[in-house]
Amino acid sequence: MRILYVIGTRPNFVKTAPVIGVLRRRHPEGRHTIVHTGQHYDRLMSEVFLSELGVPAPDFMLEVGSGSHAGQTARTMERLEPVLADEKPDLVVVPGDVNSTLAAALTAVKMGIPVAHVESGLRSFDLTMPEEVNRIVADRFSEWLFLHSPEAVTNLRAEGIPEERMHMVGNTMIDTLVALEERFRTAGSAARLGVDPGSFLLVTLHRPALVDGSLLGETVSQLAALARQMPVVFPVHPRTRKMMEGLQPDAPGLLLTDPLGYLDFLSLVADAGAVLTDSGGIQEETTYLGIPCFTLRDNTERPVTVTSGTNTLLGLDPQAIARIPALLTGGPRTPPSPPPLWDGRAAERIADVILS
Ligand code: UD1
């Protein structure tokens, strides 16, 4: 069997690394081709992740880079098409919900190549999020839908997706976390940054709805104010860094860093007093690790992290940041109870389905 994996962004690498690893091990006679679209290209956003996660060097680098949604998607499709024509894969595997996912699914389906979508069925029901559009299209055109939470089944049924295309396998992002837990638990990133474990708020923000407009200024002011009560560590995504130009706050206790590698970042998550984010994956990682997570969005496509995890939706409201210290004094933390099948073996289940 010829399997071709299309990856392009940080979260893609984390979700796909275990799938590539397991399928290569269990199907060594097959051809495994990795295509990196180049949606993320800075060393700290790509190379560092791939090497820490043990992803083999990509066979094809499409180098599509940044741009408008149409430009980025179109460039990916145009550059992927000849690769698929030459490689003739039996299956194209796409993870997540980024523009690379959408472009790869569309290119493959139009060439009659079956698509497998990892992390299928998530819905925020907010079509202003680019990711929501990407998810719906990828799911609609994928032959194999790999799911990690019960809501995904409900969402896909409501869209008329046939039952036989759905496979509840669990969460491959958690596979990566489990595989590297020993390494990040001993990475000591908090000490290197000079903050005490358990004391600090770890922040990541990069969604256009929050960082591309006027809300970013208010958010940074709120973080600077909060940093007087608890240290704030904020590794800044390049999109956010660009939008923060002219907003560099000089607040003691607020530590802005470059984007971090996987091990450094997970080391900080595990040692954080709490996490503030608008990312999807981090809502899941904090749920698994039992770290309180505050999500600065009006909705989440991952409600299981609220109902059976540690996630609290604050709303798309920077002023809600001031409530975090009070929300944290809610008594002793309950031990983490990850959703079913978030156990480190999701990629094995994906391989069971694909190889059968
Ligand atoms: C993308 C995904 C988002 C995902 C996020 C994870 C889409 C529509 N968005 O958002 O769903 O949560 O990745 O990080 O696919 N840039 C760099 N260097 C890089 C990459 C980006 O400087 O290596 C800067 C560029 O200015 C670029 C901007 O960041 O224009 C945005 O990058 P892009 O990939 O378009 O979207 P993300 O915000 O990273």
Coordinates of C-alpha atoms and ligand atoms in Angstrom, one line a residue:
M1 CA 0.0 0.0 0.0
R2 CA 1.2 3.5 -0.8
I3 CA 0.2 6.0 2.0
L4 CA 0.9 9.7 1.6
Y5 CA 0.8 12.1 4.6
V6 CA 0.2 15.8 4.1
I7 CA 1.4 18.1 7.0
G8 CA 1.9 21.8 7.2
T9 CA 1.6 23.4 10.6
R10 CA 2.7 22.8 14.2
P11 CA -0.4 21.0 15.4
N12 CA -0.4 18.9 12.2
F13 CA 3.0 17.6 13.1
V14 CA 1.9 16.7 16.6
K15 CA -1.2 14.9 15.4
T16 CA 0.5 13.0 12.5
A17 CA 3.8 11.9 14.1
P18 CA 2.4 8.9 15.8
V19 CA 0.3 7.8 12.8
I20 CA 3.4 7.9 10.5
G21 CA 5.4 6.1 13.2
V22 CA 2.9 3.3 13.7
L23 CA 2.0 2.7 10.1
R24 CA 5.7 2.6 9.0
R25 CA 6.4 0.0 11.8
R26 CA 3.3 -2.1 11.1
H27 CA 3.4 -1.9 7.3
P28 CA 7.2 -1.8 6.5
E29 CA 6.6 -3.1 3.0
G30 CA 4.4 -0.2 2.1
R31 CA 5.5 3.1 0.7
H32 CA 5.2 6.0 3.1
T33 CA 5.6 9.5 1.6
I34 CA 5.6 12.7 3.7
V35 CA 4.6 16.0 2.1
H36 CA 5.3 19.2 4.0
T37 CA 3.3 22.0 2.5
G38 CA 5.4 24.7 4.2
Q39 CA 2.4 26.6 5.7
H40 CA 4.6 26.9 8.8
Y41 CA 8.2 27.4 7.8
D42 CA 10.2 29.2 10.6
R43 CA 12.7 26.9 12.3
L44 CA 10.9 27.3 15.6
M45 CA 7.5 26.6 14.0
S46 CA 8.5 23.6 11.9
E47 CA 12.1 22.1 12.0
V48 CA 12.3 22.0 15.8
F49 CA 9.0 20.2 16.0
L50 CA 9.7 17.6 13.4
S51 CA 13.0 16.7 14.9
E52 CA 11.7 16.5 18.5
L53 CA 8.7 14.5 17.4
G54 CA 10.9 12.1 15.4
V55 CA 9.1 12.7 12.1
P56 CA 11.4 11.6 9.2
A57 CA 12.6 14.3 6.8
P58 CA 9.7 15.1 4.5
D59 CA 10.0 13.6 1.0
F60 CA 8.5 16.7 -0.6
M61 CA 8.6 20.3 0.6
L62 CA 6.0 22.4 -1.2
E63 CA 7.2 25.7 0.4
V64 CA 3.8 27.4 0.0
G65 CA 4.5 29.9 2.8
S66 CA 2.1 32.5 4.1
G67 CA -0.6 34.5 2.3
S68 CA -4.3 35.0 2.0
H69 CA -6.6 32.0 2.5
A70 CA -7.2 31.6 -1.2
G71 CA -3.6 32.2 -2.2
Q72 CA -2.2 29.7 0.4
T73 CA -4.9 27.1 -0.4
A74 CA -4.5 27.5 -4.2
R75 CA -0.7 27.3 -4.0
T76 CA -0.9 24.1 -1.9
M77 CA -3.3 22.5 -4.4
E78 CA -1.3 23.4 -7.4
R79 CA 2.0 22.1 -5.9
L80 CA 0.4 18.9 -4.4
E81 CA -1.3 17.8 -7.6
P82 CA 1.8 16.8 -9.5
V83 CA 3.2 15.0 -6.4
L84 CA 0.0 12.9 -6.1
A85 CA 0.1 12.3 -9.9
D86 CA 3.6 10.9 -9.6
E87 CA 3.3 9.1 -6.3
K88 CA -0.1 7.5 -7.0
P89 CA -0.9 6.9 -3.4
D90 CA -3.7 4.5 -2.4
L91 CA -4.5 6.8 0.5
V92 CA -3.9 10.4 1.5
V93 CA -3.8 11.1 5.3
V94 CA -4.7 14.7 6.4
P95 CA -4.8 15.8 10.1
G96 CA -6.7 18.6 11.8
D97 CA -8.3 21.7 10.3
V98 CA -5.8 24.1 8.8
N99 CA -5.6 25.4 5.2
S100 CA -3.1 22.6 4.3
T101 CA -5.8 20.1 5.4
L102 CA -8.4 21.6 3.2
A103 CA -6.1 21.9 0.2
A104 CA -4.8 18.4 0.5
A105 CA -8.3 16.8 0.9
L106 CA -9.7 18.7 -2.1
T107 CA -6.7 17.9 -4.3
A108 CA -6.8 14.2 -3.5
V109 CA -10.6 13.8 -3.9
K110 CA -10.6 15.5 -7.2
M111 CA -8.0 13.0 -8.4
G112 CA -10.1 10.1 -7.1
I113 CA -7.7 9.3 -4.3
P114 CA -9.3 8.3 -1.0
V115 CA -8.6 10.6 2.0
A116 CA -8.3 9.7 5.7
H117 CA -9.1 12.6 8.0
V118 CA -7.5 12.4 11.5
E119 CA -9.4 14.4 14.2
S120 CA -12.6 14.4 12.3
G121 CA -16.1 15.6 13.3
L122 CA -15.1 18.6 15.5
R123 CA -17.5 21.6 15.1
S124 CA -17.5 25.0 16.7
F125 CA -20.6 26.0 14.7
D126 CA -18.9 29.2 14.0
L127 CA -18.4 29.7 10.3
T128 CA -16.4 32.8 10.8
M129 CA -13.5 30.6 11.9
P130 CA -11.4 29.5 8.9
E131 CA -10.8 26.1 10.6
E132 CA -14.6 25.4 10.7
V133 CA -14.8 25.6 7.0
N134 CA -11.7 23.5 6.6
R135 CA -13.1 20.8 8.9
I136 CA -16.5 20.6 7.2
V137 CA -14.9 20.2 3.7
A138 CA -12.3 17.7 4.9
D139 CA -15.0 15.5 6.5
R140 CA -17.4 15.7 3.6
F141 CA -14.8 14.4 1.2
S142 CA -13.0 11.9 3.3
E143 CA -13.5 8.2 3.0
W144 CA -12.0 7.4 6.4
L145 CA -13.0 9.6 9.4
F146 CA -11.0 9.1 12.5
L147 CA -12.8 10.5 15.6
H148 CA -11.7 11.2 19.1
S149 CA -14.8 12.3 21.0
P150 CA -18.5 11.4 21.2
E151 CA -19.6 14.9 20.0
A152 CA -17.9 14.1 16.7
V153 CA -20.3 11.2 16.1
T154 CA -23.3 13.4 16.8
N155 CA -21.9 16.2 14.5
L156 CA -21.2 13.9 11.6
R157 CA -24.5 12.1 11.9
A158 CA -26.3 15.5 11.8
E159 CA -24.5 16.2 8.5
G160 CA -25.6 12.9 7.0
I161 CA -22.2 11.3 7.0
P162 CA -22.7 7.5 6.8
E163 CA -21.8 5.5 9.9
E164 CA -19.5 3.2 8.1
R165 CA -17.1 6.0 7.4
M166 CA -16.6 6.9 11.1
H167 CA -14.0 5.2 13.3
M168 CA -13.7 6.2 16.9
V169 CA -10.0 5.8 17.5
G170 CA -9.1 8.3 20.2
N171 CA -6.7 11.3 20.2
T172 CA -3.4 11.1 18.3
M173 CA -2.2 14.4 19.9
I174 CA -2.4 12.6 23.2
D175 CA -0.4 9.7 21.7
T176 CA 2.5 12.1 21.2
L177 CA 2.1 13.6 24.6
V178 CA 2.2 10.1 26.2
A179 CA 5.2 9.0 24.1
L180 CA 7.2 12.1 25.1
E181 CA 5.9 12.6 28.7
E182 CA 9.1 11.4 30.4
R183 CA 11.2 13.8 28.3
F184 CA 9.1 16.9 28.8
R185 CA 8.6 16.2 32.5
T186 CA 12.3 16.4 33.0
A187 CA 12.9 19.3 30.6
G188 CA 12.9 21.9 33.4
S189 CA 11.7 24.8 31.2
A190 CA 10.1 26.7 34.0
A191 CA 13.3 26.8 36.0
R192 CA 15.2 28.0 32.9
L193 CA 12.8 30.9 32.5
G194 CA 13.1 31.7 36.2
V195 CA 9.5 30.9 37.2
D196 CA 8.4 28.5 40.0
P197 CA 6.4 25.4 39.0
G198 CA 2.7 25.8 39.8
S199 CA 3.0 29.6 40.2
F200 CA 2.6 31.0 36.7
L201 CA 0.0 31.5 34.0
L202 CA 1.1 30.2 30.6
V203 CA -0.5 32.1 27.6
T204 CA -0.8 31.3 23.9
L205 CA -3.0 33.5 21.6
H206 CA -3.0 33.4 17.8
R207 CA -6.6 33.3 16.5
P208 CA -7.4 36.1 14.0
A209 CA -10.6 37.0 15.9
L210 CA -8.5 37.9 18.9
V211 CA -5.1 39.0 17.6
D212 CA -5.9 40.6 14.3
G213 CA -8.1 43.4 15.6
S214 CA -8.6 45.9 18.5
L215 CA -9.0 43.2 21.2
L216 CA -5.2 42.4 21.2
G217 CA -4.3 45.8 22.9
E218 CA -6.8 45.2 25.7
T219 CA -5.6 41.6 26.1
V220 CA -2.0 42.7 26.5
S221 CA -3.0 45.3 29.1
Q222 CA -5.0 42.7 31.0
L223 CA -2.0 40.3 31.0
A224 CA 0.3 43.1 32.2
A225 CA -2.1 43.8 35.1
L226 CA -2.4 40.1 36.0
A227 CA 1.4 39.7 36.0
R228 CA 1.4 41.8 39.2
Q229 CA -0.4 39.0 40.9
M230 CA 1.1 35.9 39.2
P231 CA 4.0 35.5 36.7
V232 CA 2.8 35.3 33.1
V233 CA 4.8 33.4 30.5
F234 CA 3.7 34.1 26.9
P235 CA 5.5 32.4 24.0
V236 CA 4.3 34.6 21.1
H237 CA 3.1 33.1 17.8
P238 CA 4.6 35.0 14.7
R239 CA 1.1 36.2 13.7
T240 CA 0.6 37.7 17.2
R241 CA 4.2 39.1 17.3
K242 CA 3.5 41.0 14.1
M243 CA 0.2 42.4 15.4
M244 CA 1.9 43.3 18.8
E245 CA 4.4 45.7 17.2
G246 CA 4.1 49.0 19.0
L247 CA 2.4 47.2 21.9
Q248 CA 5.5 45.8 23.7
P249 CA 4.4 46.1 27.3
D250 CA 7.1 46.7 29.9
A251 CA 5.5 44.9 32.8
P252 CA 7.5 43.1 35.5
G253 CA 6.3 39.5 35.7
L254 CA 5.2 39.4 32.0
L255 CA 7.7 37.3 30.1
L256 CA 7.3 37.2 26.3
T257 CA 9.3 34.6 24.5
D258 CA 9.8 33.3 21.0
P259 CA 7.7 30.3 20.0
L260 CA 8.9 27.2 21.9
G261 CA 9.6 23.7 20.8
Y262 CA 7.2 20.8 21.7
L263 CA 9.2 19.6 24.7
D264 CA 9.8 23.0 26.2
F265 CA 6.2 24.0 25.7
L266 CA 4.7 20.8 27.2
S267 CA 7.2 21.1 30.1
L268 CA 5.7 24.5 30.8
V269 CA 2.1 23.3 30.4
A270 CA 2.8 20.5 32.9
D271 CA 4.3 23.0 35.4
A272 CA 1.8 25.8 34.9
G273 CA -0.6 27.0 37.6
A274 CA -3.0 27.5 34.7
V275 CA -3.1 28.1 31.0
L276 CA -4.8 30.8 29.0
T277 CA -5.3 30.0 25.3
D278 CA -7.3 30.3 22.2
S279 CA -5.7 27.1 20.7
G280 CA -7.6 23.9 20.2
G281 CA -4.9 21.4 20.9
I282 CA -3.9 23.0 24.2
Q283 CA -7.4 22.6 25.5
E284 CA -6.9 18.9 25.0
E285 CA -3.4 18.7 26.4
T286 CA -4.4 20.5 29.6
T287 CA -7.4 18.2 30.0
Y288 CA -5.1 15.2 29.8
L289 CA -2.6 16.7 32.2
G290 CA -5.2 18.0 34.7
I291 CA -4.0 21.6 34.4
P292 CA -6.7 24.3 34.6
C293 CA -7.3 25.9 31.1
F294 CA -9.1 29.2 30.4
T295 CA -10.1 29.6 26.7
L296 CA -10.5 33.1 25.5
R297 CA -13.1 32.3 22.9
D298 CA -16.9 32.3 22.7
N299 CA -17.1 28.6 21.6
T300 CA -15.0 25.5 21.4
E301 CA -15.1 22.7 18.9
R302 CA -13.8 20.5 21.8
P303 CA -16.7 20.6 24.3
V304 CA -15.5 17.3 25.9
T305 CA -12.6 19.4 27.4
V306 CA -15.3 21.5 29.3
T307 CA -17.7 18.7 30.3
S308 CA -15.1 16.1 31.4
G309 CA -11.9 18.1 31.4
T310 CA -10.3 21.2 32.9
N311 CA -11.4 23.8 30.3
T312 CA -13.4 26.9 31.1
L313 CA -14.7 29.1 28.3
L314 CA -14.1 32.7 29.3
G315 CA -15.6 34.2 26.1
L316 CA -13.9 36.4 23.6
D317 CA -13.5 39.0 26.3
P318 CA -10.1 40.3 27.4
Q319 CA -11.6 41.7 30.6
A320 CA -12.3 38.1 31.7
I321 CA -8.6 37.6 32.2
A322 CA -8.8 39.6 35.5
R323 CA -11.1 36.8 36.8
I324 CA -8.5 34.1 36.5
P325 CA -7.0 34.3 40.0
A326 CA -10.4 34.1 41.6
L327 CA -11.4 31.2 39.4
L328 CA -8.2 29.4 40.5
T329 CA -9.1 29.5 44.2
G330 CA -11.9 27.0 43.8
G331 CA -10.5 24.3 46.1
P332 CA -8.2 21.4 45.5
R333 CA -7.7 20.2 41.9
T334 CA -9.4 17.0 41.0
P335 CA -7.1 14.3 39.4
P336 CA -7.2 14.3 35.6
S337 CA -9.7 12.0 34.0
P338 CA -9.1 12.1 30.3
P339 CA -11.9 11.2 27.9
P340 CA -12.1 7.5 26.8
L341 CA -9.4 6.5 24.3
W342 CA -7.2 9.4 25.0
D343 CA -4.7 6.8 26.1
G344 CA -1.7 6.9 23.8
R345 CA -2.9 4.2 21.5
A346 CA -5.0 6.1 19.0
A347 CA -2.5 5.7 16.1
E348 CA -2.5 1.9 16.7
R349 CA -6.3 1.9 16.2
I350 CA -6.0 4.0 13.1
A351 CA -3.5 1.4 11.8
D352 CA -5.9 -1.4 12.7
V353 CA -8.6 0.2 10.5
I354 CA -6.3 1.1 7.6
L355 CA -4.4 -2.1 7.5
S356 CA -7.5 -4.3 7.8
Ligands
UD1_1 C1 -2.6 28.3 11.4 C2 -4.0 27.7 11.2 C3 -4.6 27.6 12.6 C4 -3.7 26.8 13.6 C5 -2.4 27.5 13.6 C6 -1.5 26.7 14.6 C7 -5.2 28.1 9.2 C8 -6.3 28.9 8.5 N1 -4.8 28.5 10.4 O1 -2.8 29.6 11.9 O2 -5.8 26.8 12.5 O3 -4.3 26.9 14.9 O4 -1.8 27.5 12.3 O5 -0.3 27.5 14.8 O6 -4.7 27.2 8.6 N2 4.1 33.0 10.2 C9 5.5 33.1 10.3 N3 6.2 32.0 10.3 C10 5.7 30.8 10.2 C11 4.3 30.7 10.0 C12 3.5 31.8 10.1 O7 6.0 34.2 10.5 O8 6.4 29.7 10.2 C13 3.3 34.3 10.3 C14 3.1 34.9 8.9 O9 3.1 36.3 9.1 C15 1.7 34.5 8.6 C16 1.0 34.4 9.9 O10 2.0 34.0 10.8 O11 1.1 35.3 7.7 C17 -0.1 33.4 10.0 O12 0.3 32.1 9.5 P1 -0.8 31.1 9.0 O13 -0.2 29.7 8.7 O14 -1.5 31.7 7.8 O15 -1.9 31.0 10.1 P2 -1.7 30.7 11.7 O16 -2.1 31.9 12.4 O17 -0.3 30.1 11.9

